[in-house]
PDB file of C-alpha atoms in Angstrom:
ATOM      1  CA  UNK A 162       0.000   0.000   0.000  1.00 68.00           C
ATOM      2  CA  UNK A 163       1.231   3.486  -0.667  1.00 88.00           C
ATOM      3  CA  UNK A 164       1.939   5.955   1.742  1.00 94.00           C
ATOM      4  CA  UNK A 165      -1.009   8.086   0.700  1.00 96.00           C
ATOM      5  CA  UNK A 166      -3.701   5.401   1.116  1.00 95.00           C
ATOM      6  CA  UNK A 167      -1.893   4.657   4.393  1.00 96.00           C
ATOM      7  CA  UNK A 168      -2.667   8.043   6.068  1.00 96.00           C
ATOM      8  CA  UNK A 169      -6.040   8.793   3.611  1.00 96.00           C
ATOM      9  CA  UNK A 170      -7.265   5.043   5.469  1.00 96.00           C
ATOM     10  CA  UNK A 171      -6.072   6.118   8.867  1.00 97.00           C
ATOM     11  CA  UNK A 172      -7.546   8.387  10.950  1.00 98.00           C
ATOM     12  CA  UNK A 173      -6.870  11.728  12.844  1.00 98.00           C
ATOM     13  CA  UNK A 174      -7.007  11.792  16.807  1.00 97.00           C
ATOM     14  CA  UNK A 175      -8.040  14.875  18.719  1.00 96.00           C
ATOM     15  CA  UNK A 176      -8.742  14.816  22.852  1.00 94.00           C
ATOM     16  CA  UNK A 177     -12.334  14.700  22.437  1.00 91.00           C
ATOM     17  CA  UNK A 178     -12.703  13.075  19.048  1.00 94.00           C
ATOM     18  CA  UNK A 179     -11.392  11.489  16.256  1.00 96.00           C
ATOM     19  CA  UNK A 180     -12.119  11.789  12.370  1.00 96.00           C
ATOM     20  CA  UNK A 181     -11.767   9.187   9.826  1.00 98.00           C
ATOM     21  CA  UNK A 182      -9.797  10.813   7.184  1.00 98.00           C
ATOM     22  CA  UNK A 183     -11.600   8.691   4.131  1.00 96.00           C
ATOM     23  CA  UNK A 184     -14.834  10.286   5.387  1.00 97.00           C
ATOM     24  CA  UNK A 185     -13.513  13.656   4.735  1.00 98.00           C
ATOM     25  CA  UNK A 186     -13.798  15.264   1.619  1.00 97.00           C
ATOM     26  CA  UNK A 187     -11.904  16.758  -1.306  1.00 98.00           C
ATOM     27  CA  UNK A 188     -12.288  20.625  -1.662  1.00 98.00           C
ATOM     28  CA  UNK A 189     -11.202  22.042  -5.103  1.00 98.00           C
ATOM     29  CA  UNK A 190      -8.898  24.661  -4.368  1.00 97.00           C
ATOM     30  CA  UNK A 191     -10.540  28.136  -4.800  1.00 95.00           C
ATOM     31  CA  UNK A 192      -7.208  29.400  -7.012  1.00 96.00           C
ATOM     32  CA  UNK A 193      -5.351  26.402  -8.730  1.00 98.00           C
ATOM     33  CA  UNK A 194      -7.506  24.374 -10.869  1.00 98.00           C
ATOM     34  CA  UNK A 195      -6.629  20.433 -10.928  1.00 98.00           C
ATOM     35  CA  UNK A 196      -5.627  20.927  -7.168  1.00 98.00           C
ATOM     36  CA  UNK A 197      -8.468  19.665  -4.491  1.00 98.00           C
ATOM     37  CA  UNK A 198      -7.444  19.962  -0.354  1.00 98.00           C
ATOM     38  CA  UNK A 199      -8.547  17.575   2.342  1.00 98.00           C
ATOM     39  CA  UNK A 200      -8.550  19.351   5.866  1.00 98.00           C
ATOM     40  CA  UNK A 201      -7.218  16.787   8.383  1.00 98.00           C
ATOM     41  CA  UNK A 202      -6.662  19.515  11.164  1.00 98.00           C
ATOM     42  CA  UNK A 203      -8.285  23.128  11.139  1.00 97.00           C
ATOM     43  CA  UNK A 204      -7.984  25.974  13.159  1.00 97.00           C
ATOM     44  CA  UNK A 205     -10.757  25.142  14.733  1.00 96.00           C
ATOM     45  CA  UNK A 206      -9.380  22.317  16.626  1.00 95.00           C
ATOM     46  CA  UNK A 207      -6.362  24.018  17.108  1.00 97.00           C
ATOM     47  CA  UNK A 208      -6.947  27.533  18.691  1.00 97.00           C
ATOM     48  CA  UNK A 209      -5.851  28.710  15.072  1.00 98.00           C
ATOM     49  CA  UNK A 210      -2.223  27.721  15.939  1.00 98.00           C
ATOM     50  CA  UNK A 211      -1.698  24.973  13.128  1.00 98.00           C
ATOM     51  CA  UNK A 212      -3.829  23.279  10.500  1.00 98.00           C
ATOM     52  CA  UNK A 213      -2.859  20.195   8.479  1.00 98.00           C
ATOM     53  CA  UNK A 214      -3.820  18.934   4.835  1.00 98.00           C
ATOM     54  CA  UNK A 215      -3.152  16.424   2.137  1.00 98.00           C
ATOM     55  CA  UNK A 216      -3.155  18.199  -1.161  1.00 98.00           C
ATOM     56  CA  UNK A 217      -3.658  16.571  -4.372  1.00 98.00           C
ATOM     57  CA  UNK A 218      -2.415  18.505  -7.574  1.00 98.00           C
ATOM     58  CA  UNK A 219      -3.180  16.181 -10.660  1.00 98.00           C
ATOM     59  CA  UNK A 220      -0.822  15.432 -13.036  1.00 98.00           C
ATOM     60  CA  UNK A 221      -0.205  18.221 -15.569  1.00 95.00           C
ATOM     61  CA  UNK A 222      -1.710  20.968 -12.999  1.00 98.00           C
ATOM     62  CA  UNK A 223       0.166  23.217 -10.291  1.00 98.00           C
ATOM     63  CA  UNK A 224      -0.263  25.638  -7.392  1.00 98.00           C
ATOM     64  CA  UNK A 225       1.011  28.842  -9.259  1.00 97.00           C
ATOM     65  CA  UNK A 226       3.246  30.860  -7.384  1.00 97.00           C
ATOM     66  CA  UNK A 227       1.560  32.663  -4.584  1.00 97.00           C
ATOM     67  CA  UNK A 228       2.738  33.497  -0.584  1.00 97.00           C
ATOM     68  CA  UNK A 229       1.342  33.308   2.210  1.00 97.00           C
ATOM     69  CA  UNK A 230       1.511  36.412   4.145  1.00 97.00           C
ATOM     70  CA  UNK A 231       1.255  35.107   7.631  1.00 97.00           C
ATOM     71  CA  UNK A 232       1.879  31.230   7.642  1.00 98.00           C
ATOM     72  CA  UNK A 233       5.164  29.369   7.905  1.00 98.00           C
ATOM     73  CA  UNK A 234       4.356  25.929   6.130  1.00 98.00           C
ATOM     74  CA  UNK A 235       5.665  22.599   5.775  1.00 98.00           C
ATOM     75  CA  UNK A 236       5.449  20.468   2.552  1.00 98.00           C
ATOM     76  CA  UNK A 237       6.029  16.709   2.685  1.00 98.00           C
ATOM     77  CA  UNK A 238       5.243  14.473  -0.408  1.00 98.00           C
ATOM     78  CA  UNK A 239       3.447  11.285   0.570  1.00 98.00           C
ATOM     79  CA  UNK A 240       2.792  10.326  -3.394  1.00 98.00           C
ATOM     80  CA  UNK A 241       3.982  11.235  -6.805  1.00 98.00           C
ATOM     81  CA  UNK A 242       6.917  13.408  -8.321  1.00 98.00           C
ATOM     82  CA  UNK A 243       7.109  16.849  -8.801  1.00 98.00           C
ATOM     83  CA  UNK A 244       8.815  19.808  -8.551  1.00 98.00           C
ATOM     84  CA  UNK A 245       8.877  22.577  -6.166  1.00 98.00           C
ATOM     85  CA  UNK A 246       9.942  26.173  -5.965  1.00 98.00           C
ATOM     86  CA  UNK A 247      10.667  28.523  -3.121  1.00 97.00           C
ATOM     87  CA  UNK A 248      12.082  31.625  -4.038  1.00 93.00           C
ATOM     88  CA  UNK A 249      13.405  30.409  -7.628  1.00 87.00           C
ATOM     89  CA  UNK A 250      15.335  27.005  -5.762  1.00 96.00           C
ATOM     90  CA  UNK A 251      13.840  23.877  -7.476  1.00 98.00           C
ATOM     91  CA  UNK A 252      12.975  21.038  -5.087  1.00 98.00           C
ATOM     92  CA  UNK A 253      12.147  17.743  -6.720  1.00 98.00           C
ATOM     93  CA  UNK A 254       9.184  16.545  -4.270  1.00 98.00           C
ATOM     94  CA  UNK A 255       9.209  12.939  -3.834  1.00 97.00           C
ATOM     95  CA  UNK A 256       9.121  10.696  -0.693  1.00 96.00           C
ATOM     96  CA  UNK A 257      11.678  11.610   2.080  1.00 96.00           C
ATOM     97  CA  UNK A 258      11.867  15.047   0.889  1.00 97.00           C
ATOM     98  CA  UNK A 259      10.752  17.927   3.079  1.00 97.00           C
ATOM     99  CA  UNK A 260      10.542  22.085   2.352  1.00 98.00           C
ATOM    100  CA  UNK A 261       9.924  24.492   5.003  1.00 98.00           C
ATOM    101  CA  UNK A 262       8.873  27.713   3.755  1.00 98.00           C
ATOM    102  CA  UNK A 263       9.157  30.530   6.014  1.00 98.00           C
ATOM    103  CA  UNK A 264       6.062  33.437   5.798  1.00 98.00           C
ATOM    104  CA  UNK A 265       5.451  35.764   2.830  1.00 97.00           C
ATOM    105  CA  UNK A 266       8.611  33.599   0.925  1.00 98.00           C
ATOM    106  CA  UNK A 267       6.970  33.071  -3.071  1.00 97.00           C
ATOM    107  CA  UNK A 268       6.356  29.641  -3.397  1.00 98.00           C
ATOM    108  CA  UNK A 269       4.688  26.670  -6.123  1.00 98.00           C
ATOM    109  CA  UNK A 270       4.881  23.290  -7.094  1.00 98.00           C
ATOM    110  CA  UNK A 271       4.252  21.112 -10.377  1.00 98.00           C
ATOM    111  CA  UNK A 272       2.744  17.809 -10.486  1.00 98.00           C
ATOM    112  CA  UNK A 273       4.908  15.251 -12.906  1.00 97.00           C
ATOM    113  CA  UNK A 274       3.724  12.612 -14.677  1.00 97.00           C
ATOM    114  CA  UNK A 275       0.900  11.197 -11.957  1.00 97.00           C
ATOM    115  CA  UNK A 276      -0.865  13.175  -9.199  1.00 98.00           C
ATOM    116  CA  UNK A 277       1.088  14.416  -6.398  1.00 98.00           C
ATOM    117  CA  UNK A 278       0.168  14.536  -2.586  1.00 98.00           C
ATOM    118  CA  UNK A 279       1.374  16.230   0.241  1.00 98.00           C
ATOM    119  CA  UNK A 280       0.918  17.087   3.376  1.00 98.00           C
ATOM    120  CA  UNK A 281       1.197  20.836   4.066  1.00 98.00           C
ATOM    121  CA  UNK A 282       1.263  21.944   7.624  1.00 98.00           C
ATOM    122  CA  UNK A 283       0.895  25.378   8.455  1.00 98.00           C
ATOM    123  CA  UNK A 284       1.670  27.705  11.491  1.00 98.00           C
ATOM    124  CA  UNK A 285      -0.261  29.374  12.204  1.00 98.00           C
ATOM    125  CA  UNK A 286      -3.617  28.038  10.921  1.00 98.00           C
ATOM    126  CA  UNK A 287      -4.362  28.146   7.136  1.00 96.00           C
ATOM    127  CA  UNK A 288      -7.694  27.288   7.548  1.00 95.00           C
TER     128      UNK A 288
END
């Protein structure tokens, strides 16, 4: 099994509750077309200091380049090949790779040849 069907079957733990994260579904992205979010941890649940989310970008799509003003995120591929950019530096996202992008730094990624998912993890909350 891949590690994206690994964490999309698993499921999401909170003091009070738990979420199934198969039950949970796929928002198109209100920007990028071909990219859709999954909200495993908002704000909400988090006194708005982090959030967490897979993000699927389908092959031949991207997130163009855009910042965000206030967040520090995390990227970590869990599926596919791509290739990142954070302030012109190319990343090739694949498994074991990581980028941390500090707040307001210009940043997008480019799906390959399949879809690509990540988990981005934000501080503070995206969502």
């Amino acid at each position: 099994m891949s590690l994206f069907k690994e964490i999309n079957e698993g499921n999401v733990y909170f003091t009070k509750s738990d979420i199934n994260i198969n039950d949970l579904d796929w928002n198109a992205h209100p920007s990028f077309e071909g990219v859709y979010l999954k909200h495993l941890v908002k704000g909400d649940k988090t006194d708005n200091k982090f959030s967490c989310h897979i993000v699927k970008i389908k092959a031949g799509f991207q997130i163009g380049e855009h910042i965000h003003k206030d967040n520090w995120e995390l990227h970590e591929p869990i599926e596919g090949v791509g290739k990142g950019f954070v302030e012109g530096k190319e990343i090739i996202y694949k498994l074991g790779v990581s980028a941390v992008i500090p707040e307001g730094v210009k940043h997008s990624i480019v799906a390959g040849d399949n879809d690509l998912y990540l988990l981005a993890k934000f501080v503070p909350a995206l969502v």
